[in-house]
Amino acid sequence: MSNDAAGPVAEANRVHIFDTTLRDGEQSPGISLNVQEKVEIAQQLARLNVDVIEAGFPITSPGDSEAVEAIARGVEGPVICGLARTHKADIDAAWGAIKDSPHPRIHTFISTSDIHIEHQLQTTREDVKGQAKAAVALAKSYCEDVEFSPMDATRAEIEFTAEVCAIAVAEGATVINVPDTVGYTTPAEYMEYFRRLYELVPGLDAVRVSVHCHDDLGLAVANSYAGLLAGARQVECAVNGIGERAGNCSLEEIVMLLRTRRDEHGLDTSLNARELARSSRLVSRLTGYGVPPNKAVVGRNAFAHESGIHQDGVLKERSTYEIMDATEVGLDSNSIVLGKHSGRHALKDALEELGFKVEGNALNQAFKRFKAVADKKKQVTALDLEAIVSDEIRESSDAYALTSFEVEDGSDRDPRAQVTVTTPDGESSSAESSGDGPVDAIFSAIQRAAGAECELREYRVGAVTGGDDALGEVTVTLRANGRLSSGQGVATSILEASARAYVRALSNALEGAAIREAEDATAEGAREPTPGP
Ligand code: KIV
Ligand code: ZN
């Protein structure tokens, strides 16, 4: 723990971090992570030292199930959790996917609010009680660690929610989570909810109580904090606060709130906060959800001082205008520097220091890419390496690949691009196109070469580091078959980064379509909607 002055926190005051980036976070519109990307994020979450990774909702698709299984087998340290409705098929699928983890957990949920019971579930309170009982009992027959959530609890009658929670505790649930599913509650109200729940549910103080708050009114972190002050010791959160609609409680914000104001409440986590910035960058890169510059804790400006008075104060004494240290959250991670003469060994060592184990052909590819960048940049930093390597890792699993591109442009001619891509069946396909600008020309040429039908919805350009030789990072969001799909690309040239990002977005769209086809086939059998909670 980086808050050395305070030392390790007593177990009774330790808040468990339940990360749901890969489940609730992945339900954000336009995000479609493939198995490899999910494993990469899970590995980073393990480095961050979260207590629980909710790796997915296995019944929803074979792709999700495969990812949860891969994480359960390959990611060491945290508890690996799979989500399930109260249906037997869901619980069986969740168990099937997590059973190889040394620390598996099944998380089952059913709504307790009358709005959901009447309109969504179209059933009765009695049936909800029966379903909760059967689900926890079945999950418990597979797995010692079982979490139960009364969905939409904060809009439900507390006495009924308490009855359902009491049933879950009696059946052996080890964690009771109280979701503010639609981000409706307020800190004072949520605190009072917990006070009453502890009164009404026998044995609640013997299990772990958890908070799960959505950010529809911008209160997810404040409400989660209120729940922790009221006795909960698990917080469900997501990196960069991604999640359904306005998102979930932001992991980095709640963690740094607990750490920075430990003097006030005595609570803390076991998180390795120095991995926060990197986790944020990785999730942003793979999901296409950018981090606003003013985002608390991990935004580019979170530690930047603009006004002269503030700059003057910080130069004299950092604490005049800073309540945290940028190094504490890993925002200073530019310590590794390689030059153009660095060899394969130096690259391998630097990557290992960054937590990437890259060997064999992957190392050769990464080295080739590193050399190309090092020829154009004076110094290649840790941030550059991280960007190049995650780009390279993803490229190896993309359906389409960019083979080459050329662009002609000038003040006296229309932009024209020529591209060659490798298609999913391994064929090489070339096409040419003009466009309103060079990027537009490249995009339409790629679209032609790939034979894809899609529409560009968003195009964002950023820089991996500062400096005039910085690597460019581009995010492209496309609409294909009625769905959004994003891709990112990194290169010293913005045109190349754009082409890479577009090709990756096409690959992700194709993968998303394949997953949905498989989901439809699964749903044929089940004939019940799998709601996105
Ligand atoms: O928001 C919600 O209620 C959920 C549950 C599955 C915990 O995500
Ligand atoms: Zn949720």
Coordinates of C-alpha atoms and ligand atoms in Angstrom, one line a residue:
M1 CA 0.0 0.0 0.0
S2 CA 1.4 3.4 -1.0
N3 CA 0.0 5.2 2.0
D4 CA 3.0 4.2 4.0
A5 CA 2.5 6.7 6.7
A6 CA -0.8 5.1 7.6
G7 CA 0.4 1.5 7.3
P8 CA -1.7 -1.6 6.5
V9 CA -5.3 -1.2 7.5
A10 CA -6.9 -3.5 10.1
E11 CA -9.0 -6.3 8.5
A12 CA -12.3 -4.9 9.9
N13 CA -11.6 -1.6 8.1
R14 CA -10.5 -3.1 4.9
V15 CA -12.8 -2.4 2.0
H16 CA -12.8 -5.1 -0.7
I17 CA -12.6 -3.9 -4.2
F18 CA -15.0 -5.8 -6.5
D19 CA -14.2 -4.7 -10.0
T20 CA -17.0 -5.0 -12.6
T21 CA -15.2 -3.4 -15.6
L22 CA -15.5 -6.6 -17.5
R23 CA -19.2 -7.1 -16.7
D24 CA -21.2 -4.0 -16.0
G25 CA -18.5 -1.8 -17.6
E26 CA -18.5 -4.0 -20.7
Q27 CA -22.3 -3.3 -21.0
S28 CA -21.6 0.3 -22.0
P29 CA -22.8 1.0 -25.6
G30 CA -20.1 0.5 -28.3
I31 CA -17.8 -1.6 -26.1
S32 CA -17.1 -5.1 -27.4
L33 CA -13.9 -6.6 -26.0
N34 CA -12.7 -9.9 -27.4
V35 CA -11.4 -12.7 -25.2
Q36 CA -7.8 -11.7 -25.4
E37 CA -8.6 -8.1 -24.5
K38 CA -10.6 -9.2 -21.5
V39 CA -7.8 -11.4 -20.3
E40 CA -5.4 -8.5 -20.7
I41 CA -7.6 -6.2 -18.6
A42 CA -8.1 -9.0 -16.0
Q43 CA -4.3 -9.4 -15.7
Q44 CA -3.9 -5.7 -15.1
L45 CA -6.7 -5.8 -12.5
A46 CA -4.7 -8.5 -10.8
R47 CA -1.6 -6.2 -10.8
L48 CA -3.8 -3.5 -9.3
N49 CA -4.5 -6.1 -6.6
V50 CA -8.3 -5.9 -6.7
D51 CA -10.0 -8.4 -4.4
V52 CA -12.7 -9.6 -6.9
I53 CA -12.9 -9.6 -10.7
E54 CA -16.5 -9.9 -12.0
A55 CA -15.3 -11.4 -15.3
G56 CA -18.6 -11.6 -17.2
F57 CA -22.2 -12.9 -17.5
P58 CA -21.5 -16.3 -19.0
I59 CA -25.1 -17.2 -20.0
T60 CA -25.3 -14.2 -22.3
S61 CA -22.9 -15.5 -25.0
P62 CA -20.4 -18.2 -25.8
G63 CA -17.8 -15.4 -26.2
D64 CA -18.5 -14.1 -22.7
S65 CA -18.4 -17.6 -21.2
E66 CA -15.1 -18.3 -23.0
A67 CA -13.6 -15.1 -21.6
V68 CA -14.7 -15.8 -18.1
E69 CA -13.2 -19.3 -18.4
A70 CA -9.9 -18.0 -19.7
I71 CA -9.7 -15.5 -16.8
A72 CA -10.6 -18.1 -14.3
R73 CA -7.8 -20.4 -15.6
G74 CA -5.1 -17.8 -16.3
V75 CA -5.4 -14.9 -13.8
E76 CA -4.0 -15.5 -10.4
G77 CA -4.8 -13.7 -7.2
P78 CA -8.3 -12.2 -7.1
V79 CA -11.6 -14.0 -6.7
I80 CA -13.1 -14.6 -10.1
C81 CA -16.8 -14.1 -10.2
G82 CA -19.5 -14.9 -12.8
L83 CA -22.9 -13.3 -12.9
A84 CA -26.1 -15.3 -13.1
R85 CA -29.8 -14.6 -13.0
T86 CA -31.7 -16.9 -10.6
H87 CA -32.3 -19.4 -13.4
K88 CA -30.7 -22.8 -13.2
A89 CA -29.2 -22.4 -16.7
D90 CA -27.5 -19.1 -15.7
I91 CA -26.1 -20.6 -12.6
D92 CA -24.9 -23.7 -14.4
A93 CA -23.2 -21.5 -17.0
A94 CA -21.6 -19.2 -14.4
W95 CA -20.2 -22.2 -12.5
G96 CA -19.0 -23.9 -15.7
A97 CA -17.0 -20.8 -16.6
I98 CA -15.4 -20.0 -13.1
K99 CA -14.9 -23.5 -11.7
D100 CA -11.2 -23.6 -12.6
S101 CA -10.3 -20.5 -10.6
P102 CA -8.7 -21.2 -7.2
H103 CA -11.1 -18.6 -5.8
P104 CA -14.5 -18.8 -7.7
R105 CA -17.6 -16.9 -6.8
I106 CA -21.2 -17.0 -8.2
H107 CA -23.1 -13.8 -8.2
T108 CA -26.8 -14.2 -8.6
F109 CA -29.5 -11.5 -8.6
I110 CA -33.2 -10.9 -8.9
S111 CA -35.1 -7.6 -8.6
T112 CA -37.0 -6.8 -5.4
S113 CA -38.7 -3.5 -6.6
D114 CA -42.3 -3.7 -7.5
I115 CA -41.6 -1.8 -10.7
H116 CA -39.3 -4.6 -11.9
I117 CA -41.4 -7.4 -10.4
E118 CA -44.6 -6.3 -12.1
H119 CA -43.3 -4.9 -15.4
Q120 CA -40.0 -6.7 -16.2
L121 CA -40.3 -10.1 -14.4
Q122 CA -44.1 -10.1 -14.6
T123 CA -44.3 -12.2 -11.5
T124 CA -45.1 -12.0 -7.8
R125 CA -43.1 -11.2 -4.6
E126 CA -43.7 -14.8 -3.5
D127 CA -42.1 -16.1 -6.7
V128 CA -39.1 -13.7 -6.2
K129 CA -38.6 -15.1 -2.8
G130 CA -38.7 -18.7 -4.1
Q131 CA -36.4 -17.9 -7.0
A132 CA -33.8 -16.2 -4.7
K133 CA -33.9 -19.2 -2.3
A134 CA -33.5 -21.8 -5.0
A135 CA -30.8 -19.8 -6.8
V136 CA -28.6 -19.3 -3.7
A137 CA -29.1 -22.9 -2.7
L138 CA -28.0 -24.2 -6.2
A139 CA -25.1 -21.8 -6.4
K140 CA -24.0 -22.9 -2.9
S141 CA -24.1 -26.5 -3.9
Y142 CA -21.4 -25.7 -6.5
C143 CA -19.4 -23.0 -4.8
E144 CA -18.6 -21.9 -1.3
D145 CA -18.6 -18.2 -2.2
V146 CA -22.0 -16.9 -3.3
E147 CA -23.0 -13.3 -3.7
F148 CA -26.7 -12.3 -3.8
S149 CA -28.1 -9.0 -5.1
P150 CA -31.6 -7.7 -4.8
M151 CA -31.7 -5.7 -8.0
D152 CA -33.2 -2.2 -7.9
A153 CA -33.1 -2.4 -4.1
T154 CA -33.1 1.3 -3.5
R155 CA -36.5 1.7 -5.2
A156 CA -37.9 -1.4 -3.5
E157 CA -39.8 -1.6 -0.3
I158 CA -37.0 -2.2 2.3
E159 CA -39.0 -4.7 4.4
F160 CA -39.5 -6.9 1.3
T161 CA -35.9 -6.5 0.2
A162 CA -34.9 -7.5 3.8
E163 CA -37.0 -10.6 3.6
V164 CA -35.3 -11.7 0.4
C165 CA -31.9 -10.9 1.8
A166 CA -32.6 -12.9 4.9
I167 CA -33.5 -15.9 2.7
A168 CA -30.3 -15.5 0.8
V169 CA -28.3 -15.3 4.0
A170 CA -30.1 -18.4 5.4
E171 CA -29.2 -20.3 2.2
G172 CA -25.5 -19.5 2.7
A173 CA -24.8 -16.3 0.7
T174 CA -21.5 -15.0 1.8
V175 CA -22.0 -11.5 0.3
I176 CA -25.1 -9.4 0.1
N177 CA -24.9 -6.6 -2.4
V178 CA -27.4 -3.7 -2.4
P179 CA -27.6 -2.2 -5.9
D180 CA -28.7 1.3 -6.7
T181 CA -29.4 -0.1 -10.2
V182 CA -30.7 3.1 -11.7
G183 CA -28.6 5.6 -9.8
Y184 CA -31.6 7.0 -7.9
T185 CA -30.6 7.1 -4.3
T186 CA -28.8 9.9 -2.3
P187 CA -26.0 9.4 0.2
A188 CA -28.2 10.1 3.3
E189 CA -30.9 7.8 2.0
Y190 CA -28.5 5.0 1.1
M191 CA -26.9 5.2 4.6
E192 CA -30.3 5.0 6.2
Y193 CA -31.2 2.0 4.0
F194 CA -28.2 0.1 5.3
R195 CA -29.0 1.1 8.9
R196 CA -32.5 -0.4 8.5
L197 CA -31.3 -3.4 6.6
Y198 CA -28.9 -4.3 9.4
E199 CA -31.9 -4.1 11.8
L200 CA -34.1 -6.2 9.7
V201 CA -31.9 -9.0 8.4
P202 CA -30.7 -11.5 11.0
G203 CA -27.1 -12.5 10.3
L204 CA -26.4 -9.6 8.0
D205 CA -23.5 -8.5 10.2
A206 CA -21.9 -12.0 9.7
V207 CA -21.7 -11.7 5.9
R208 CA -19.9 -9.2 3.7
V209 CA -22.2 -6.3 2.7
S210 CA -21.5 -4.6 -0.6
V211 CA -22.5 -1.4 -2.4
H212 CA -23.2 -1.2 -6.2
C213 CA -24.1 2.3 -7.3
H214 CA -24.8 3.8 -10.8
D215 CA -24.0 7.3 -11.7
D216 CA -27.2 8.6 -13.3
L217 CA -27.3 11.6 -10.9
G218 CA -23.5 11.8 -10.6
L219 CA -23.6 10.3 -7.1
A220 CA -22.1 6.8 -7.6
V221 CA -18.9 7.5 -5.7
A222 CA -20.7 9.6 -3.0
N223 CA -23.4 6.9 -2.5
S224 CA -20.8 4.1 -2.4
Y225 CA -18.9 6.0 0.2
A226 CA -22.0 6.5 2.3
G227 CA -22.7 2.8 2.1
L228 CA -19.2 2.0 3.3
L229 CA -19.6 4.5 6.2
A230 CA -22.8 2.6 7.1
G231 CA -20.9 -0.7 7.4
A232 CA -20.5 -2.2 3.9
R233 CA -17.0 -3.6 3.3
Q234 CA -17.2 -4.3 -0.4
V235 CA -17.5 -1.7 -3.2
E236 CA -18.4 -2.7 -6.7
C237 CA -16.8 -0.3 -9.2
A238 CA -15.3 -0.1 -12.6
V239 CA -12.1 1.4 -14.0
N240 CA -12.8 4.9 -15.4
G241 CA -16.4 4.5 -14.0
I242 CA -17.6 2.8 -17.2
G243 CA -20.9 0.9 -17.0
E244 CA -24.6 0.9 -18.0
R245 CA -25.9 4.3 -19.0
A246 CA -23.9 6.9 -17.0
G247 CA -21.7 4.2 -15.6
N248 CA -20.7 2.8 -12.2
C249 CA -18.8 4.0 -9.3
S250 CA -15.3 4.9 -10.6
L251 CA -12.7 2.5 -9.1
E252 CA -9.9 5.1 -9.0
E253 CA -12.0 7.7 -7.3
I254 CA -13.4 5.6 -4.5
V255 CA -9.9 4.0 -3.9
M256 CA -8.2 7.4 -3.6
L257 CA -11.1 8.8 -1.6
L258 CA -10.6 6.0 0.9
R259 CA -6.9 6.4 0.9
T260 CA -6.6 10.1 1.0
R261 CA -9.2 10.6 3.7
R262 CA -8.3 7.6 5.8
D263 CA -7.8 10.1 8.7
E264 CA -11.5 10.8 8.6
H265 CA -13.0 7.3 8.4
G266 CA -10.2 4.7 9.1
L267 CA -11.1 2.7 6.0
D268 CA -8.7 1.6 3.2
T269 CA -8.2 -1.0 0.5
S270 CA -5.3 -3.3 -0.4
L271 CA -5.0 -1.8 -3.8
N272 CA -1.7 -1.1 -5.4
A273 CA -2.6 2.5 -6.4
R274 CA 0.5 3.0 -8.5
E275 CA -1.2 0.8 -11.1
L276 CA -4.3 3.1 -11.3
A277 CA -3.2 5.4 -14.1
R278 CA -2.0 2.4 -16.2
S279 CA -5.3 0.5 -15.6
S280 CA -7.2 3.6 -16.7
R281 CA -5.1 4.0 -19.9
L282 CA -5.5 0.3 -20.8
V283 CA -9.3 0.3 -20.3
S284 CA -9.6 3.5 -22.2
R285 CA -7.5 2.2 -25.1
L286 CA -9.3 -1.1 -25.3
T287 CA -12.9 0.2 -24.9
G288 CA -12.5 3.4 -26.9
Y289 CA -14.0 5.3 -24.0
G290 CA -11.7 8.3 -23.6
V291 CA -10.8 9.7 -20.2
P292 CA -11.8 13.4 -19.9
P293 CA -8.8 15.6 -19.1
N294 CA -10.4 16.9 -15.9
K295 CA -11.3 13.4 -14.7
A296 CA -10.5 13.0 -11.0
V297 CA -7.4 11.0 -10.1
V298 CA -6.4 9.8 -13.6
G299 CA -7.3 12.7 -16.0
R300 CA -4.4 14.4 -17.9
N301 CA -5.1 17.5 -15.9
A302 CA -5.7 15.9 -12.5
F303 CA -2.3 17.2 -11.3
A304 CA -1.8 20.1 -13.7
H305 CA -1.9 23.7 -12.4
E306 CA -2.9 26.4 -14.7
S307 CA -3.2 29.6 -12.6
G308 CA 0.0 31.4 -11.8
I309 CA -1.0 31.5 -8.1
H310 CA -1.4 27.7 -8.0
Q311 CA 1.8 27.1 -9.9
D312 CA 3.7 29.3 -7.6
G313 CA 2.2 27.6 -4.5
V314 CA 3.0 24.1 -5.8
L315 CA 6.6 25.0 -6.7
K316 CA 7.1 26.3 -3.1
E317 CA 5.3 23.4 -1.5
R318 CA 3.3 20.7 -3.4
S319 CA 0.6 20.3 -0.7
T320 CA -0.5 23.9 -1.1
Y321 CA -2.7 22.9 -4.0
E322 CA -2.4 19.0 -4.2
I323 CA -4.1 16.6 -1.9
M324 CA -2.6 13.5 -3.6
D325 CA 0.8 12.9 -5.2
A326 CA 0.8 12.0 -8.9
T327 CA 3.4 9.3 -8.2
E328 CA 0.9 7.7 -5.8
V329 CA -1.5 6.9 -8.6
G330 CA 1.3 6.1 -11.2
L331 CA 0.9 9.2 -13.3
D332 CA 4.7 9.6 -13.4
S333 CA 5.3 6.3 -15.1
N334 CA 7.7 7.7 -17.7
S335 CA 10.8 6.3 -15.9
I336 CA 11.6 3.6 -18.6
V337 CA 13.4 5.1 -21.5
L338 CA 14.8 3.3 -24.5
G339 CA 16.7 4.8 -27.4
K340 CA 17.1 3.8 -31.0
H341 CA 20.2 1.7 -30.3
S342 CA 18.4 -0.4 -27.6
G343 CA 18.4 -4.1 -28.5
R344 CA 15.9 -6.9 -28.1
H345 CA 17.1 -7.7 -24.6
A346 CA 16.6 -4.2 -23.4
L347 CA 13.1 -4.2 -24.9
K348 CA 12.3 -7.5 -23.3
D349 CA 13.5 -6.3 -19.9
A350 CA 11.6 -3.0 -20.2
L351 CA 8.4 -4.9 -21.1
E352 CA 8.8 -7.2 -18.2
E353 CA 9.2 -4.3 -15.9
L354 CA 5.9 -3.0 -17.3
G355 CA 4.3 -6.4 -16.6
F356 CA 4.2 -7.7 -20.2
K357 CA 5.6 -11.2 -20.8
V358 CA 6.4 -11.1 -24.5
E359 CA 8.3 -13.9 -26.1
G360 CA 9.1 -15.6 -29.4
N361 CA 7.3 -14.3 -32.4
A362 CA 5.4 -11.7 -30.4
L363 CA 8.7 -10.3 -29.2
N364 CA 10.0 -10.2 -32.7
Q365 CA 6.9 -8.3 -33.8
A366 CA 7.1 -5.9 -30.9
F367 CA 10.8 -5.3 -31.6
K368 CA 10.1 -4.5 -35.2
R369 CA 7.4 -2.1 -34.2
F370 CA 9.7 -0.6 -31.5
K371 CA 12.5 -0.1 -34.0
A372 CA 10.1 1.7 -36.4
V373 CA 9.0 4.0 -33.7
A374 CA 12.6 4.5 -32.3
D375 CA 13.8 5.6 -35.7
K376 CA 11.3 8.5 -35.6
K377 CA 11.3 9.4 -31.9
K378 CA 14.2 10.6 -29.9
Q379 CA 13.3 8.5 -26.9
V380 CA 10.8 5.7 -26.4
T381 CA 9.2 5.9 -23.0
A382 CA 7.2 3.5 -20.8
L383 CA 4.0 5.1 -22.1
D384 CA 5.0 4.6 -25.7
L385 CA 6.0 0.9 -25.0
E386 CA 2.7 0.3 -23.3
A387 CA 0.8 1.7 -26.3
I388 CA 2.8 -0.1 -28.9
V389 CA 2.7 -3.5 -27.2
S390 CA -1.1 -3.4 -26.4
D391 CA -1.6 -2.4 -30.1
E392 CA 0.6 -5.3 -31.2
I393 CA -1.0 -7.8 -28.9
R394 CA -4.5 -6.9 -30.2
E395 CA -3.4 -6.9 -33.9
S396 CA -2.5 -10.6 -33.7
S397 CA -6.1 -11.5 -33.1
D398 CA -7.8 -9.0 -35.4
A399 CA -9.9 -10.4 -38.3
Y400 CA -8.7 -7.7 -40.7
A401 CA -5.1 -6.4 -41.0
L402 CA -3.7 -3.3 -42.6
T403 CA -1.0 -4.4 -45.1
S404 CA -0.1 -1.0 -46.6
F405 CA -1.5 2.3 -47.5
E406 CA -0.5 5.3 -49.6
V407 CA -2.0 8.8 -49.7
E408 CA -1.7 11.6 -52.2
D409 CA -2.7 15.0 -51.1
G410 CA -1.8 18.6 -51.8
S411 CA -3.2 22.1 -52.3
D412 CA -3.9 21.5 -56.0
R413 CA -5.3 18.0 -55.9
D414 CA -8.0 16.0 -54.2
P415 CA -6.8 13.6 -51.6
R416 CA -6.6 10.0 -52.8
A417 CA -5.7 6.8 -50.9
Q418 CA -4.7 3.4 -51.9
V419 CA -4.8 0.6 -49.3
T420 CA -4.3 -3.1 -49.1
V421 CA -5.8 -5.1 -46.3
T422 CA -5.8 -8.8 -45.3
T423 CA -9.4 -10.1 -45.0
P424 CA -10.6 -12.6 -42.4
D425 CA -10.2 -15.5 -44.9
G426 CA -6.5 -14.5 -45.3
E427 CA -6.9 -13.0 -48.8
S428 CA -5.2 -9.7 -49.8
S429 CA -7.6 -7.1 -51.0
S430 CA -6.7 -3.6 -52.4
A431 CA -8.8 -0.6 -53.2
E432 CA -8.5 3.1 -54.0
S433 CA -10.7 6.1 -53.1
S434 CA -10.8 9.8 -53.0
G435 CA -12.2 11.7 -50.0
D436 CA -12.8 15.1 -48.4
G437 CA -9.5 14.8 -46.7
P438 CA -6.6 12.3 -46.5
V439 CA -8.2 10.5 -43.5
D440 CA -11.6 10.3 -45.3
A441 CA -9.9 8.9 -48.4
I442 CA -8.1 6.2 -46.4
F443 CA -11.3 5.2 -44.6
S444 CA -13.3 4.9 -47.8
A445 CA -10.5 2.9 -49.4
I446 CA -10.4 0.5 -46.5
Q447 CA -14.1 0.2 -46.5
R448 CA -14.0 -0.8 -50.2
A449 CA -11.1 -3.2 -49.8
A450 CA -12.8 -4.9 -46.9
G451 CA -16.2 -4.9 -48.6
A452 CA -17.8 -3.5 -45.4
E453 CA -21.0 -1.6 -44.9
C454 CA -20.5 0.9 -42.1
E455 CA -20.8 4.6 -41.1
L456 CA -18.2 6.6 -39.2
R457 CA -19.6 7.9 -36.0
E458 CA -16.7 9.3 -34.1
Y459 CA -13.0 10.1 -34.8
R460 CA -10.7 11.1 -32.0
V461 CA -7.0 11.9 -32.2
G462 CA -4.7 12.1 -29.1
A463 CA -1.1 11.9 -28.2
V464 CA 0.4 9.1 -26.1
T465 CA 2.9 11.5 -24.5
G466 CA 3.8 15.2 -24.7
G467 CA 6.4 16.5 -27.1
D468 CA 6.4 17.2 -30.9
D469 CA 7.5 13.7 -31.7
A470 CA 4.8 12.0 -29.6
L471 CA 3.1 8.9 -30.9
G472 CA -0.4 9.6 -32.2
E473 CA -3.3 7.6 -30.8
V474 CA -6.6 7.5 -32.8
T475 CA -10.0 6.1 -31.8
V476 CA -12.6 5.3 -34.5
T477 CA -16.2 4.4 -33.7
L478 CA -18.2 2.9 -36.5
R479 CA -21.9 2.0 -36.8
A480 CA -22.2 -1.4 -38.5
N481 CA -25.3 -3.6 -38.6
G482 CA -27.1 -1.2 -36.2
R483 CA -24.3 -1.5 -33.6
L484 CA -21.5 0.7 -32.5
S485 CA -18.0 -0.6 -32.6
S486 CA -14.7 1.1 -31.7
G487 CA -11.0 0.5 -32.6
Q488 CA -7.8 2.2 -31.6
G489 CA -4.5 2.6 -33.5
V490 CA -1.1 3.9 -32.4
A491 CA 1.7 5.1 -34.8
T492 CA 4.1 8.0 -35.2
S493 CA 2.0 9.1 -38.2
I494 CA -1.6 10.2 -37.5
L495 CA -2.6 8.8 -40.9
E496 CA -1.2 5.4 -40.1
A497 CA -2.8 5.4 -36.6
S498 CA -6.1 6.4 -38.3
A499 CA -5.9 3.5 -40.8
R500 CA -5.0 1.0 -38.0
A501 CA -7.9 2.3 -35.8
Y502 CA -10.4 1.9 -38.7
V503 CA -9.2 -1.6 -39.5
R504 CA -9.5 -2.6 -35.9
A505 CA -13.0 -1.1 -35.5
L506 CA -14.0 -3.2 -38.6
S507 CA -12.5 -6.3 -36.9
N508 CA -14.4 -5.6 -33.7
A509 CA -17.6 -5.1 -35.6
L510 CA -17.2 -8.4 -37.3
E511 CA -16.4 -10.1 -34.0
G512 CA -19.4 -8.4 -32.3
A513 CA -21.6 -9.7 -35.1
A514 CA -20.3 -13.3 -34.7
I515 CA -21.0 -13.1 -30.9
R516 CA -24.5 -11.8 -31.5
E517 CA -25.2 -14.7 -33.9
A518 CA -24.0 -17.1 -31.3
E519 CA -26.2 -15.3 -28.7
D520 CA -29.2 -15.6 -30.9
A521 CA -28.6 -19.3 -31.3
T522 CA -28.3 -19.7 -27.5
A523 CA -31.5 -17.6 -27.1
E524 CA -33.3 -19.9 -29.5
G525 CA -33.0 -22.6 -26.9
A526 CA -33.6 -20.5 -23.8
R527 CA -36.3 -18.2 -25.3
E528 CA -35.9 -15.8 -22.4
P529 CA -34.3 -12.3 -22.6
T530 CA -31.0 -12.0 -20.9
P531 CA -31.3 -8.5 -19.4
G532 CA -28.3 -6.2 -19.1
P533 CA -28.6 -5.4 -15.4
Ligands
KIV1 O1 -27.0 -2.5 -11.4 C1 -27.3 -3.6 -11.0 O2 -28.3 -3.8 -10.3 C2 -26.5 -4.8 -11.3 C3 -26.7 -6.0 -10.6 C4 -26.5 -7.2 -11.4 C5 -25.8 -6.1 -9.4 O3 -25.6 -4.6 -12.1
ZN2 ZN -25.0 -2.4 -12.3

